[in-house]
PDB file of C-alpha atoms in Angstrom:
ATOM      1  CA  MET A   6    -194.668  75.832 -79.248  1.00 40.00           C
ATOM      2  CA  LYS A   7    -198.200  74.583 -79.764  1.00 37.00           C
ATOM      3  CA  LYS A   8    -200.042  76.175 -82.421  1.00 37.00           C
ATOM      4  CA  ARG A   9    -203.303  77.626 -82.061  1.00 38.00           C
ATOM      5  CA  THR A  10    -205.655  78.488 -84.434  1.00 37.00           C
ATOM      6  CA  GLU A  11    -208.256  80.593 -83.009  1.00 38.00           C
ATOM      7  CA  SER A  12    -207.640  84.840 -82.597  1.00 38.00           C
ATOM      8  CA  THR A  13    -208.873  87.400 -80.256  1.00 38.00           C
ATOM      9  CA  GLU A  14    -208.426  90.824 -80.635  1.00 43.00           C
ATOM     10  CA  VAL A  15    -207.946  92.799 -77.163  1.00 42.00           C
ATOM     11  CA  ASP A  16    -207.353  96.368 -76.556  1.00 46.00           C
ATOM     12  CA  LEU A  17    -204.430  96.332 -73.976  1.00 45.00           C
ATOM     13  CA  SER A  18    -203.237 100.071 -74.653  1.00 47.00           C
ATOM     14  CA  GLY A  19    -203.963 100.998 -71.067  1.00 45.00           C
ATOM     15  CA  VAL A  20    -202.982  97.980 -68.823  1.00 47.00           C
ATOM     16  CA  GLY A  21    -199.365  97.178 -67.688  1.00 55.00           C
ATOM     17  CA  LEU A  22    -198.924  93.628 -67.958  1.00 56.00           C
ATOM     18  CA  THR A  23    -197.095  91.695 -65.311  1.00 65.00           C
ATOM     19  CA  ASP A  24    -195.309  88.530 -64.980  1.00 68.00           C
ATOM     20  CA  ALA A  25    -197.648  86.901 -62.573  1.00 70.00           C
ATOM     21  CA  ASP A  26    -200.203  88.084 -65.707  1.00 67.00           C
ATOM     22  CA  ILE A  27    -198.158  85.844 -67.942  1.00 66.00           C
ATOM     23  CA  TYR A  28    -197.688  83.257 -65.839  1.00 70.00           C
ATOM     24  CA  GLU A  29    -201.324  82.633 -65.185  1.00 70.00           C
ATOM     25  CA  ALA A  30    -202.226  83.152 -68.783  1.00 69.00           C
ATOM     26  CA  MET A  31    -199.964  80.202 -69.602  1.00 68.00           C
ATOM     27  CA  LYS A  32    -200.825  78.036 -66.876  1.00 71.00           C
ATOM     28  CA  SER A  33    -204.496  78.559 -68.820  1.00 72.00           C
ATOM     29  CA  ILE A  34    -203.529  77.284 -71.842  1.00 70.00           C
ATOM     30  CA  SER A  35    -203.701  73.006 -72.306  1.00 73.00           C
ATOM     31  CA  GLY A  36    -200.578  71.814 -73.666  1.00 73.00           C
ATOM     32  CA  TYR A  37    -196.843  72.474 -73.568  1.00 71.00           C
ATOM     33  CA  ILE A  38    -195.483  76.162 -74.466  1.00 70.00           C
ATOM     34  CA  ASP A  39    -191.926  76.700 -74.768  1.00 78.00           C
ATOM     35  CA  ILE A  40    -191.462  80.219 -74.065  1.00 78.00           C
ATOM     36  CA  THR A  41    -190.088  82.351 -71.228  1.00 80.00           C
ATOM     37  CA  PRO A  42    -192.115  85.274 -69.727  1.00 77.00           C
ATOM     38  CA  GLY A  43    -189.597  87.339 -71.005  1.00 78.00           C
ATOM     39  CA  ASP A  44    -189.916  85.821 -74.441  1.00 78.00           C
ATOM     40  CA  PHE A  45    -193.240  86.746 -74.348  1.00 77.00           C
ATOM     41  CA  LYS A  46    -192.837  90.244 -73.093  1.00 77.00           C
ATOM     42  CA  ASP A  47    -190.462  91.145 -76.255  1.00 76.00           C
ATOM     43  CA  LEU A  48    -192.943  89.084 -78.266  1.00 72.00           C
ATOM     44  CA  TYR A  49    -195.918  91.269 -77.026  1.00 76.00           C
ATOM     45  CA  CYS A  50    -194.251  94.619 -77.276  1.00 77.00           C
ATOM     46  CA  ILE A  51    -192.726  93.848 -81.117  1.00 75.00           C
ATOM     47  CA  ALA A  52    -196.187  92.384 -82.246  1.00 75.00           C
ATOM     48  CA  TYR A  53    -197.951  95.599 -80.613  1.00 73.00           C
ATOM     49  CA  ARG A  54    -195.545  98.027 -82.538  1.00 73.00           C
ATOM     50  CA  HIS A  55    -195.799  96.334 -85.529  1.00 73.00           C
ATOM     51  CA  ALA A  56    -199.619  96.915 -85.671  1.00 72.00           C
ATOM     52  CA  MET A  57    -199.589 100.276 -84.834  1.00 73.00           C
ATOM     53  CA  GLU A  58    -197.297 101.100 -87.654  1.00 74.00           C
ATOM     54  CA  ARG A  59    -199.530  98.923 -89.868  1.00 75.00           C
ATOM     55  CA  PHE A  60    -202.594 100.657 -88.500  1.00 74.00           C
ATOM     56  CA  ALA A  61    -200.312 104.039 -89.246  1.00 74.00           C
ATOM     57  CA  ARG A  62    -200.248 102.940 -92.967  1.00 78.00           C
ATOM     58  CA  SER A  63    -203.714 101.869 -93.490  1.00 78.00           C
ATOM     59  CA  VAL A  64    -205.696 105.015 -92.064  1.00 81.00           C
ATOM     60  CA  SER A  65    -205.757 108.028 -94.077  1.00 88.00           C
ATOM     61  CA  ALA A  66    -206.329 111.405 -93.623  1.00 90.00           C
ATOM     62  CA  ARG A  67    -209.573 111.153 -95.463  1.00 90.00           C
ATOM     63  CA  ASP A  68    -210.842 108.975 -92.405  1.00 86.00           C
ATOM     64  CA  ILE A  69    -209.707 111.308 -89.533  1.00 87.00           C
ATOM     65  CA  MET A  70    -210.503 114.760 -90.927  1.00 90.00           C
ATOM     66  CA  ALA A  71    -213.119 117.084 -89.672  1.00 90.00           C
ATOM     67  CA  THR A  72    -214.787 117.976 -92.516  1.00 92.00           C
ATOM     68  CA  LYS A  73    -216.696 120.856 -91.153  1.00 93.00           C
ATOM     69  CA  VAL A  74    -213.818 123.766 -90.967  1.00 94.00           C
ATOM     70  CA  VAL A  75    -214.127 126.955 -89.637  1.00 95.00           C
ATOM     71  CA  SER A  76    -212.292 129.704 -92.264  1.00 96.00           C
ATOM     72  CA  VAL A  77    -211.776 133.017 -92.898  1.00 97.00           C
ATOM     73  CA  GLN A  78    -210.803 135.216 -96.433  1.00 97.00           C
ATOM     74  CA  PRO A  79    -207.669 137.488 -96.706  1.00 97.00           C
ATOM     75  CA  GLU A  80    -209.360 140.458 -96.436  1.00 97.00           C
ATOM     76  CA  SER A  81    -210.869 139.401 -93.374  1.00 96.00           C
ATOM     77  CA  PRO A  82    -210.256 141.739 -90.392  1.00 92.00           C
ATOM     78  CA  LEU A  83    -208.025 140.613 -87.821  1.00 89.00           C
ATOM     79  CA  ALA A  84    -210.626 141.748 -85.135  1.00 86.00           C
ATOM     80  CA  ASP A  85    -213.144 139.213 -86.760  1.00 92.00           C
ATOM     81  CA  VAL A  86    -210.657 136.416 -87.004  1.00 92.00           C
ATOM     82  CA  VAL A  87    -209.862 136.651 -83.824  1.00 89.00           C
ATOM     83  CA  GLU A  88    -213.848 136.686 -82.871  1.00 90.00           C
ATOM     84  CA  ILE A  89    -214.187 133.648 -85.256  1.00 93.00           C
ATOM     85  CA  MET A  90    -211.499 131.546 -83.702  1.00 91.00           C
ATOM     86  CA  SER A  91    -212.793 132.515 -79.970  1.00 89.00           C
ATOM     87  CA  GLU A  92    -216.396 131.712 -80.755  1.00 92.00           C
ATOM     88  CA  HIS A  93    -215.679 128.255 -82.236  1.00 91.00           C
ATOM     89  CA  GLY A  94    -212.893 127.553 -79.560  1.00 89.00           C
ATOM     90  CA  VAL A  95    -210.245 127.091 -82.503  1.00 90.00           C
ATOM     91  CA  SER A  96    -206.675 127.908 -82.001  1.00 87.00           C
ATOM     92  CA  GLY A  97    -206.002 128.174 -86.043  1.00 91.00           C
ATOM     93  CA  VAL A  98    -207.838 128.824 -89.200  1.00 95.00           C
ATOM     94  CA  PRO A  99    -207.011 128.670 -92.699  1.00 97.00           C
ATOM     95  CA  VAL A 100    -207.365 131.547 -95.208  1.00 97.00           C
ATOM     96  CA  LEU A 101    -209.053 130.781 -98.362  1.00 97.00           C
ATOM     97  CA  ASP A 102    -209.573 132.616-101.770  1.00 96.00           C
ATOM     98  CA  SER A 103    -212.472 132.752-103.693  1.00 95.00           C
ATOM     99  CA  GLU A 104    -212.088 129.159-105.233  1.00 96.00           C
ATOM    100  CA  GLY A 105    -211.678 127.357-101.713  1.00 96.00           C
ATOM    101  CA  LYS A 106    -207.659 127.384-102.044  1.00 97.00           C
ATOM    102  CA  VAL A 107    -205.497 127.160 -98.921  1.00 97.00           C
ATOM    103  CA  LEU A 108    -203.413 130.595 -98.903  1.00 97.00           C
ATOM    104  CA  GLY A 109    -202.476 130.157 -95.689  1.00 96.00           C
ATOM    105  CA  VAL A 110    -202.890 129.524 -91.932  1.00 96.00           C
ATOM    106  CA  ILE A 111    -203.513 131.938 -89.159  1.00 94.00           C
ATOM    107  CA  SER A 112    -202.592 130.749 -85.920  1.00 90.00           C
ATOM    108  CA  GLU A 113    -202.600 132.164 -81.967  1.00 86.00           C
ATOM    109  CA  LYS A 114    -198.756 132.838 -82.444  1.00 84.00           C
ATOM    110  CA  ASP A 115    -199.428 134.351 -85.265  1.00 86.00           C
ATOM    111  CA  ILE A 116    -201.597 136.856 -83.496  1.00 82.00           C
ATOM    112  CA  LEU A 117    -199.699 137.156 -80.895  1.00 78.00           C
ATOM    113  CA  PHE A 118    -196.286 137.958 -82.702  1.00 76.00           C
ATOM    114  CA  GLN A 119    -198.748 141.287 -83.997  1.00 75.00           C
ATOM    115  CA  PHE A 120    -199.374 142.004 -80.794  1.00 69.00           C
ATOM    116  CA  LEU A 121    -196.078 141.744 -79.360  1.00 65.00           C
ATOM    117  CA  GLY A 122    -193.554 142.038 -82.362  1.00 62.00           C
ATOM    118  CA  GLU A 123    -192.225 139.106 -81.579  1.00 59.00           C
ATOM    119  CA  LYS A 124    -192.565 135.394 -81.541  1.00 62.00           C
ATOM    120  CA  THR A 125    -193.831 133.801 -78.822  1.00 57.00           C
ATOM    121  CA  GLY A 126    -196.545 130.971 -77.668  1.00 56.00           C
ATOM    122  CA  ASN A 127    -196.841 131.635 -74.304  1.00 61.00           C
ATOM    123  CA  PHE A 128    -200.596 133.672 -74.008  1.00 60.00           C
ATOM    124  CA  MET A 129    -199.898 134.962 -70.353  1.00 61.00           C
ATOM    125  CA  ALA A 130    -196.588 136.638 -71.448  1.00 63.00           C
ATOM    126  CA  ALA A 131    -198.528 138.478 -74.050  1.00 61.00           C
ATOM    127  CA  LEU A 132    -201.444 139.366 -71.760  1.00 57.00           C
ATOM    128  CA  GLN A 133    -198.512 140.624 -69.288  1.00 62.00           C
ATOM    129  CA  ARG A 134    -196.687 142.684 -71.915  1.00 62.00           C
ATOM    130  CA  CYS A 135    -200.427 144.399 -73.013  1.00 61.00           C
ATOM    131  CA  LEU A 136    -201.031 145.217 -69.338  1.00 59.00           C
ATOM    132  CA  HIS A 137    -198.012 147.410 -68.934  1.00 60.00           C
ATOM    133  CA  ALA A 138    -197.783 150.607 -70.622  1.00 49.00           C
ATOM    134  CA  GLY A 139    -196.615 150.248 -74.227  1.00 55.00           C
ATOM    135  CA  GLY A 140    -196.461 146.694 -74.121  1.00 52.00           C
ATOM    136  CA  CYS A 141    -199.199 145.766 -76.334  1.00 59.00           C
ATOM    137  CA  MET A 142    -200.057 147.161 -79.794  1.00 56.00           C
ATOM    138  CA  ALA A 143    -203.930 146.377 -79.912  1.00 58.00           C
ATOM    139  CA  VAL A 144    -204.830 149.690 -81.773  1.00 52.00           C
ATOM    140  CA  PRO A 145    -202.604 149.352 -85.064  1.00 67.00           C
ATOM    141  CA  VAL A 146    -203.174 145.429 -84.942  1.00 69.00           C
ATOM    142  CA  ARG A 147    -207.130 146.291 -85.686  1.00 71.00           C
ATOM    143  CA  LYS A 148    -206.252 147.452 -88.653  1.00 80.00           C
ATOM    144  CA  LEU A 149    -204.606 144.293 -90.226  1.00 88.00           C
ATOM    145  CA  LYS A 150    -206.146 141.614 -92.513  1.00 93.00           C
ATOM    146  CA  ALA A 151    -205.590 138.150 -92.439  1.00 95.00           C
ATOM    147  CA  GLY A 152    -203.814 138.144 -95.148  1.00 95.00           C
ATOM    148  CA  GLU A 153    -201.034 140.248 -93.765  1.00 93.00           C
ATOM    149  CA  VAL A 154    -200.880 137.631 -90.648  1.00 91.00           C
ATOM    150  CA  MET A 155    -201.002 134.390 -91.838  1.00 95.00           C
ATOM    151  CA  THR A 156    -198.221 131.928 -92.162  1.00 92.00           C
ATOM    152  CA  SER A 157    -198.061 131.192 -96.266  1.00 94.00           C
ATOM    153  CA  PRO A 158    -197.644 128.796 -97.624  1.00 93.00           C
ATOM    154  CA  ALA A 159    -199.739 126.590 -95.666  1.00 92.00           C
ATOM    155  CA  VAL A 160    -198.224 123.400 -94.510  1.00 94.00           C
ATOM    156  CA  THR A 161    -201.108 120.935 -96.285  1.00 96.00           C
ATOM    157  CA  VAL A 162    -201.575 117.175 -97.023  1.00 95.00           C
ATOM    158  CA  SER A 163    -203.894 115.295 -99.662  1.00 96.00           C
ATOM    159  CA  GLU A 164    -206.776 113.298 -98.583  1.00 95.00           C
ATOM    160  CA  ASP A 165    -204.562 110.184 -99.213  1.00 94.00           C
ATOM    161  CA  ALA A 166    -202.069 110.928 -96.902  1.00 93.00           C
ATOM    162  CA  PHE A 167    -201.470 108.183 -94.304  1.00 90.00           C
ATOM    163  CA  LEU A 168    -201.549 108.696 -90.596  1.00 86.00           C
ATOM    164  CA  GLY A 169    -197.727 108.255 -89.849  1.00 83.00           C
ATOM    165  CA  GLU A 170    -197.342 110.678 -92.439  1.00 89.00           C
ATOM    166  CA  ILE A 171    -199.523 113.190 -90.745  1.00 89.00           C
ATOM    167  CA  LEU A 172    -198.185 112.706 -87.166  1.00 85.00           C
ATOM    168  CA  GLU A 173    -194.704 113.124 -88.953  1.00 87.00           C
ATOM    169  CA  LEU A 174    -195.178 116.097 -90.308  1.00 90.00           C
ATOM    170  CA  LEU A 175    -197.254 117.875 -87.055  1.00 88.00           C
ATOM    171  CA  THR A 176    -193.959 116.575 -85.022  1.00 86.00           C
ATOM    172  CA  GLN A 177    -191.600 118.101 -87.477  1.00 90.00           C
ATOM    173  CA  LYS A 178    -193.203 121.652 -88.368  1.00 89.00           C
ATOM    174  CA  GLY A 179    -194.100 122.002 -84.805  1.00 86.00           C
ATOM    175  CA  ILE A 180    -197.761 122.758 -85.958  1.00 86.00           C
ATOM    176  CA  ASN A 181    -201.495 121.617 -83.990  1.00 85.00           C
ATOM    177  CA  ARG A 182    -203.180 121.398 -87.371  1.00 89.00           C
ATOM    178  CA  LEU A 183    -202.972 120.334 -91.191  1.00 93.00           C
ATOM    179  CA  PRO A 184    -205.834 121.158 -93.655  1.00 96.00           C
ATOM    180  CA  VAL A 185    -206.448 118.742 -96.228  1.00 96.00           C
ATOM    181  CA  THR A 186    -206.583 119.786 -99.348  1.00 97.00           C
ATOM    182  CA  ASP A 187    -207.847 117.860-103.130  1.00 96.00           C
ATOM    183  CA  PRO A 188    -205.366 118.018-106.172  1.00 95.00           C
ATOM    184  CA  GLU A 189    -206.067 121.722-106.858  1.00 95.00           C
ATOM    185  CA  GLY A 190    -205.685 122.775-103.729  1.00 95.00           C
ATOM    186  CA  ARG A 191    -209.040 123.335-102.191  1.00 97.00           C
ATOM    187  CA  LEU A 192    -209.760 122.677 -98.689  1.00 97.00           C
ATOM    188  CA  VAL A 193    -211.909 119.757 -97.945  1.00 97.00           C
ATOM    189  CA  GLY A 194    -211.037 119.110 -94.126  1.00 96.00           C
ATOM    190  CA  ILE A 195    -208.625 119.576 -91.436  1.00 95.00           C
ATOM    191  CA  ILE A 196    -207.007 117.381 -89.238  1.00 92.00           C
ATOM    192  CA  ALA A 197    -205.913 118.682 -85.325  1.00 87.00           C
ATOM    193  CA  ARG A 198    -203.244 117.614 -83.018  1.00 79.00           C
ATOM    194  CA  SER A 199    -205.979 117.017 -80.208  1.00 72.00           C
ATOM    195  CA  ASP A 200    -207.811 114.653 -82.758  1.00 65.00           C
ATOM    196  CA  LEU A 201    -207.052 110.626 -82.950  1.00 59.00           C
ATOM    197  CA  VAL A 202    -203.732 110.931 -84.391  1.00 48.00           C
ATOM    198  CA  ASN A 203    -202.360 112.243 -81.419  1.00 48.00           C
ATOM    199  CA  ALA A 204    -204.373 109.854 -79.048  1.00 44.00           C
ATOM    200  CA  THR A 205    -203.439 107.111 -81.351  1.00 57.00           C
ATOM    201  CA  LEU A 206    -199.817 107.191 -81.630  1.00 48.00           C
ATOM    202  CA  ARG A 207    -198.229 109.048 -78.883  1.00 44.00           C
ATOM    203  CA  GLY A 208    -200.542 107.954 -75.995  1.00 43.00           C
ATOM    204  CA  ARG A 209    -200.650 104.453 -77.112  1.00 54.00           C
ATOM    205  CA  THR A 210    -197.364 102.447 -76.120  1.00 55.00           C
ATOM    206  CA  CYS A 211    -196.366  98.942 -74.778  1.00 58.00           C
ATOM    207  CA  THR A 212    -196.241  99.146 -71.285  1.00 58.00           C
ATOM    208  CA  TRP A 213    -194.972  96.768 -68.736  1.00 54.00           C
ATOM    209  CA  ASN A 214    -195.525  96.857 -64.891  1.00 56.00           C
ATOM    210  CA  THR A 215    -192.833  95.157 -62.413  1.00 55.00           C
TER     211      THR A 215
END
């Protein structure tokens, strides 16, 4: 194969290459190239996978975390927690002590559990129960504090955690957000599943049109 010294970075994450594309590309290169379209497909996908793995090892939590984080205190009434989550459009908040250390996390699932007395991630199922007599425990739930409802200890990552580790934690633990903490356990940011983590590693794969 003839060596080429120039390189060009092209984002092909949303494009499915075809055999015709490869033939046209090969014809446009001067000189002899001893490679088949099938070989090129394999080489492209392997190179793409290696590039994504390298990316996952080079980007840290510090690079992608949101630093403006909505949080609550353990003594915050649950009604206030729900209002804060609604106002800010978030599905979970970290619970911090007076020093800013993460004590736990309150998610929609934690709140639904208090209303239903059983774990569920289906909001409509919770609403259906609440609309039936005796199916919703809203009155006693109002008396609860954040510290009584939160999941603790919280799953957290350090600022130096790499993207691959973050994605693995989100997947293994089945959670939607990860508080980012300093060495003393104080909150410095948060990473949501809906952020760059999920879009970069799960939505971008090597695809081929046939």
